[in-house]
């Protein structure tokens, strides 16, 4: 191999090694950024202490930042119905025999608890925005994260 060819070969080798080092570093940084920017917000009723303790125990195993969001209750919705209601939409407390699907589709009637769930999720979204997270995973207190979640997220 001529001296010039040998020098070219060594230069290319260094460039390839440098390229893989840079790409590997960028991928590692991106994974770190994505994972560090992911925050879990979980919704829990104040009176659901057992579910809260169970979720806290579960999330400790995950080792990701998390924030509990106090859930909005049905009574709150009923008390603030004048500010929440929409034109043409009715809120109600269902009877055990109520067919809620028919009420939704044909009559624009929704259970107060459905409004409460929606407001709880909006509360979580607002908190994530306020906290400045680019990514937020919003869960209810009975959700569980699989062992493979973090590797799949990356």
PDB file of C-alpha atoms in Angstrom:
ATOM      1  CA  UNK A   1       0.000   0.000   0.000  1.00  0.00           C
ATOM      2  CA  UNK A   2       1.393   3.358  -0.965  1.00  0.00           C
ATOM      3  CA  UNK A   3       1.967   5.998   1.666  1.00  0.00           C
ATOM      4  CA  UNK A   4      -0.796   8.259   0.306  1.00  0.00           C
ATOM      5  CA  UNK A   5      -3.318   5.369   0.150  1.00  0.00           C
ATOM      6  CA  UNK A   6      -2.400   4.364   3.682  1.00  0.00           C
ATOM      7  CA  UNK A   7      -2.950   7.912   4.922  1.00  0.00           C
ATOM      8  CA  UNK A   8      -6.366   8.081   3.152  1.00  0.00           C
ATOM      9  CA  UNK A   9      -7.359   4.752   4.702  1.00  0.00           C
ATOM     10  CA  UNK A  10      -6.412   5.928   8.196  1.00  0.00           C
ATOM     11  CA  UNK A  11      -8.283   9.224   7.705  1.00  0.00           C
ATOM     12  CA  UNK A  12     -11.426   7.399   6.567  1.00  0.00           C
ATOM     13  CA  UNK A  13     -11.172   5.004   9.507  1.00  0.00           C
ATOM     14  CA  UNK A  14     -10.915   7.912  11.933  1.00  0.00           C
ATOM     15  CA  UNK A  15     -13.900   9.612  10.286  1.00  0.00           C
ATOM     16  CA  UNK A  16     -16.004   6.433  10.516  1.00  0.00           C
ATOM     17  CA  UNK A  17     -15.067   5.885  14.143  1.00  0.00           C
ATOM     18  CA  UNK A  18     -15.788   9.555  14.888  1.00  0.00           C
ATOM     19  CA  UNK A  19     -19.121   9.310  13.072  1.00  0.00           C
ATOM     20  CA  UNK A  20     -20.210   6.291  15.127  1.00  0.00           C
ATOM     21  CA  UNK A  21     -19.052   7.978  18.319  1.00  0.00           C
ATOM     22  CA  UNK A  22     -21.033  11.140  17.522  1.00  0.00           C
ATOM     23  CA  UNK A  23     -24.136   9.215  16.408  1.00  0.00           C
ATOM     24  CA  UNK A  24     -23.942   6.988  19.489  1.00  0.00           C
ATOM     25  CA  UNK A  25     -23.598  10.040  21.728  1.00  0.00           C
ATOM     26  CA  UNK A  26     -26.527  11.796  20.037  1.00  0.00           C
ATOM     27  CA  UNK A  27     -28.763   8.721  20.413  1.00  0.00           C
ATOM     28  CA  UNK A  28     -27.765   8.397  24.070  1.00  0.00           C
ATOM     29  CA  UNK A  29     -28.475  12.095  24.633  1.00  0.00           C
ATOM     30  CA  UNK A  30     -31.833  11.883  22.843  1.00  0.00           C
ATOM     31  CA  UNK A  31     -32.840   8.876  24.920  1.00  0.00           C
ATOM     32  CA  UNK A  32     -31.815  10.701  28.060  1.00  0.00           C
ATOM     33  CA  UNK A  33     -33.683  13.852  27.031  1.00  0.00           C
ATOM     34  CA  UNK A  34     -36.832  11.970  26.050  1.00  0.00           C
ATOM     35  CA  UNK A  35     -36.816   9.979  29.246  1.00  0.00           C
ATOM     36  CA  UNK A  36     -35.915  12.925  31.447  1.00  0.00           C
ATOM     37  CA  UNK A  37     -38.625  15.040  29.832  1.00  0.00           C
ATOM     38  CA  UNK A  38     -41.310  12.404  30.404  1.00  0.00           C
ATOM     39  CA  UNK A  39     -43.325  12.985  33.537  1.00  0.00           C
ATOM     40  CA  UNK A  40     -46.230  10.948  34.875  1.00  0.00           C
ATOM     41  CA  UNK A  41     -49.353  12.673  36.163  1.00  0.00           C
ATOM     42  CA  UNK A  42     -51.810  10.370  37.842  1.00  0.00           C
ATOM     43  CA  UNK A  43     -55.349  11.187  38.863  1.00  0.00           C
ATOM     44  CA  UNK A  44     -56.706  10.074  42.222  1.00  0.00           C
ATOM     45  CA  UNK A  45     -59.775  10.918  44.310  1.00  0.00           C
ATOM     46  CA  UNK A  46     -58.892  12.330  47.735  1.00  0.00           C
ATOM     47  CA  UNK A  47     -60.964   9.658  49.475  1.00  0.00           C
ATOM     48  CA  UNK A  48     -59.369   6.742  47.518  1.00  0.00           C
ATOM     49  CA  UNK A  49     -56.474   6.243  49.940  1.00  0.00           C
ATOM     50  CA  UNK A  50     -55.921   2.530  49.166  1.00  0.00           C
ATOM     51  CA  UNK A  51     -55.667   3.224  45.443  1.00  0.00           C
ATOM     52  CA  UNK A  52     -53.293   6.110  46.142  1.00  0.00           C
ATOM     53  CA  UNK A  53     -50.987   3.927  48.244  1.00  0.00           C
ATOM     54  CA  UNK A  54     -51.046   1.208  45.586  1.00  0.00           C
ATOM     55  CA  UNK A  55     -50.129   3.670  42.839  1.00  0.00           C
ATOM     56  CA  UNK A  56     -47.318   5.221  44.895  1.00  0.00           C
ATOM     57  CA  UNK A  57     -45.874   1.768  45.509  1.00  0.00           C
ATOM     58  CA  UNK A  58     -46.129   0.883  41.820  1.00  0.00           C
ATOM     59  CA  UNK A  59     -44.553   4.131  40.587  1.00  0.00           C
ATOM     60  CA  UNK A  60     -41.572   3.817  42.959  1.00  0.00           C
ATOM     61  CA  UNK A  61     -40.515   0.778  40.923  1.00  0.00           C
ATOM     62  CA  UNK A  62     -40.577   2.786  37.679  1.00  0.00           C
ATOM     63  CA  UNK A  63     -38.196   5.545  38.814  1.00  0.00           C
ATOM     64  CA  UNK A  64     -39.715   8.337  36.720  1.00  0.00           C
ATOM     65  CA  UNK A  65     -40.916  11.712  37.954  1.00  0.00           C
ATOM     66  CA  UNK A  66     -44.559  11.664  38.927  1.00  0.00           C
ATOM     67  CA  UNK A  67     -47.214  13.994  40.299  1.00  0.00           C
ATOM     68  CA  UNK A  68     -50.549  13.134  41.844  1.00  0.00           C
ATOM     69  CA  UNK A  69     -53.486  15.166  40.531  1.00  0.00           C
ATOM     70  CA  UNK A  70     -56.493  15.350  42.860  1.00  0.00           C
ATOM     71  CA  UNK A  71     -59.497  14.206  40.870  1.00  0.00           C
ATOM     72  CA  UNK A  72     -62.531  16.400  40.318  1.00  0.00           C
ATOM     73  CA  UNK A  73     -65.593  14.799  41.870  1.00  0.00           C
ATOM     74  CA  UNK A  74     -69.181  14.577  40.701  1.00  0.00           C
ATOM     75  CA  UNK A  75     -70.301  16.942  43.476  1.00  0.00           C
ATOM     76  CA  UNK A  76     -67.899  19.637  42.262  1.00  0.00           C
ATOM     77  CA  UNK A  77     -69.396  19.379  38.784  1.00  0.00           C
ATOM     78  CA  UNK A  78     -72.922  19.669  40.147  1.00  0.00           C
ATOM     79  CA  UNK A  79     -71.998  22.672  42.294  1.00  0.00           C
ATOM     80  CA  UNK A  80     -70.350  24.446  39.340  1.00  0.00           C
ATOM     81  CA  UNK A  81     -72.736  23.297  36.646  1.00  0.00           C
ATOM     82  CA  UNK A  82     -73.587  26.846  35.575  1.00  0.00           C
ATOM     83  CA  UNK A  83     -69.930  27.431  34.570  1.00  0.00           C
ATOM     84  CA  UNK A  84     -69.423  23.962  33.051  1.00  0.00           C
ATOM     85  CA  UNK A  85     -72.540  23.288  31.018  1.00  0.00           C
ATOM     86  CA  UNK A  86     -72.627  23.643  27.257  1.00  0.00           C
ATOM     87  CA  UNK A  87     -75.518  24.700  25.092  1.00  0.00           C
ATOM     88  CA  UNK A  88     -77.665  21.688  24.206  1.00  0.00           C
ATOM     89  CA  UNK A  89     -75.848  19.310  26.584  1.00  0.00           C
ATOM     90  CA  UNK A  90     -77.485  18.008  29.729  1.00  0.00           C
ATOM     91  CA  UNK A  91     -75.813  16.576  32.801  1.00  0.00           C
ATOM     92  CA  UNK A  92     -77.510  13.946  34.966  1.00  0.00           C
ATOM     93  CA  UNK A  93     -77.028  11.327  37.655  1.00  0.00           C
ATOM     94  CA  UNK A  94     -77.908   7.953  36.137  1.00  0.00           C
ATOM     95  CA  UNK A  95     -80.227   5.371  37.600  1.00  0.00           C
ATOM     96  CA  UNK A  96     -79.026   1.738  37.578  1.00  0.00           C
ATOM     97  CA  UNK A  97     -81.328   1.086  34.608  1.00  0.00           C
ATOM     98  CA  UNK A  98     -80.167   4.105  32.571  1.00  0.00           C
ATOM     99  CA  UNK A  99     -78.814   3.364  29.098  1.00  0.00           C
ATOM    100  CA  UNK A 100     -76.080   6.009  28.992  1.00  0.00           C
ATOM    101  CA  UNK A 101     -75.141   5.245  25.382  1.00  0.00           C
ATOM    102  CA  UNK A 102     -78.668   6.113  24.152  1.00  0.00           C
ATOM    103  CA  UNK A 103     -78.581   9.290  26.233  1.00  0.00           C
ATOM    104  CA  UNK A 104     -75.247  10.315  24.695  1.00  0.00           C
ATOM    105  CA  UNK A 105     -76.141   9.627  21.108  1.00  0.00           C
ATOM    106  CA  UNK A 106     -79.778  10.647  20.927  1.00  0.00           C
ATOM    107  CA  UNK A 107     -80.214  13.217  23.675  1.00  0.00           C
ATOM    108  CA  UNK A 108     -76.783  14.852  24.311  1.00  0.00           C
ATOM    109  CA  UNK A 109     -77.009  13.832  27.959  1.00  0.00           C
ATOM    110  CA  UNK A 110     -73.867  13.061  29.913  1.00  0.00           C
ATOM    111  CA  UNK A 111     -73.369  11.860  33.446  1.00  0.00           C
ATOM    112  CA  UNK A 112     -71.897  14.363  35.885  1.00  0.00           C
ATOM    113  CA  UNK A 113     -69.138  11.862  36.572  1.00  0.00           C
ATOM    114  CA  UNK A 114     -68.108  11.992  32.886  1.00  0.00           C
ATOM    115  CA  UNK A 115     -67.646  15.730  33.152  1.00  0.00           C
ATOM    116  CA  UNK A 116     -65.654  15.159  36.358  1.00  0.00           C
ATOM    117  CA  UNK A 117     -63.305  12.714  34.603  1.00  0.00           C
ATOM    118  CA  UNK A 118     -62.804  15.137  31.722  1.00  0.00           C
ATOM    119  CA  UNK A 119     -62.062  18.030  34.079  1.00  0.00           C
ATOM    120  CA  UNK A 120     -59.583  15.853  36.000  1.00  0.00           C
ATOM    121  CA  UNK A 121     -57.678  15.115  32.806  1.00  0.00           C
ATOM    122  CA  UNK A 122     -57.731  18.788  31.811  1.00  0.00           C
ATOM    123  CA  UNK A 123     -56.351  19.594  35.266  1.00  0.00           C
ATOM    124  CA  UNK A 124     -53.484  17.136  34.650  1.00  0.00           C
ATOM    125  CA  UNK A 125     -52.766  18.594  31.193  1.00  0.00           C
ATOM    126  CA  UNK A 126     -52.699  22.116  32.616  1.00  0.00           C
ATOM    127  CA  UNK A 127     -50.316  21.064  35.379  1.00  0.00           C
ATOM    128  CA  UNK A 128     -47.980  19.384  32.863  1.00  0.00           C
ATOM    129  CA  UNK A 129     -48.005  22.548  30.750  1.00  0.00           C
ATOM    130  CA  UNK A 130     -47.382  24.717  33.805  1.00  0.00           C
ATOM    131  CA  UNK A 131     -44.511  22.436  34.884  1.00  0.00           C
ATOM    132  CA  UNK A 132     -42.936  22.787  31.443  1.00  0.00           C
ATOM    133  CA  UNK A 133     -42.799  19.134  30.439  1.00  0.00           C
ATOM    134  CA  UNK A 134     -42.721  18.388  26.736  1.00  0.00           C
ATOM    135  CA  UNK A 135     -44.121  14.885  27.319  1.00  0.00           C
ATOM    136  CA  UNK A 136     -46.636  13.833  29.930  1.00  0.00           C
ATOM    137  CA  UNK A 137     -48.217  10.494  30.581  1.00  0.00           C
ATOM    138  CA  UNK A 138     -51.595  10.965  32.226  1.00  0.00           C
ATOM    139  CA  UNK A 139     -52.949   7.977  34.097  1.00  0.00           C
ATOM    140  CA  UNK A 140     -55.714   7.157  36.495  1.00  0.00           C
ATOM    141  CA  UNK A 141     -54.818   5.519  39.773  1.00  0.00           C
ATOM    142  CA  UNK A 142     -55.696   2.011  38.602  1.00  0.00           C
ATOM    143  CA  UNK A 143     -53.318   2.057  35.612  1.00  0.00           C
ATOM    144  CA  UNK A 144     -50.129   0.011  35.652  1.00  0.00           C
ATOM    145  CA  UNK A 145     -46.977   0.521  33.620  1.00  0.00           C
ATOM    146  CA  UNK A 146     -45.388  -2.572  32.088  1.00  0.00           C
ATOM    147  CA  UNK A 147     -41.788  -3.585  32.703  1.00  0.00           C
ATOM    148  CA  UNK A 148     -40.968  -2.862  29.062  1.00  0.00           C
ATOM    149  CA  UNK A 149     -42.473   0.633  28.976  1.00  0.00           C
ATOM    150  CA  UNK A 150     -39.229   2.549  29.476  1.00  0.00           C
ATOM    151  CA  UNK A 151     -37.330   0.626  26.806  1.00  0.00           C
ATOM    152  CA  UNK A 152     -40.260   1.022  24.388  1.00  0.00           C
ATOM    153  CA  UNK A 153     -40.480   4.752  25.146  1.00  0.00           C
ATOM    154  CA  UNK A 154     -36.792   5.177  24.316  1.00  0.00           C
TER     155      UNK A 154
END
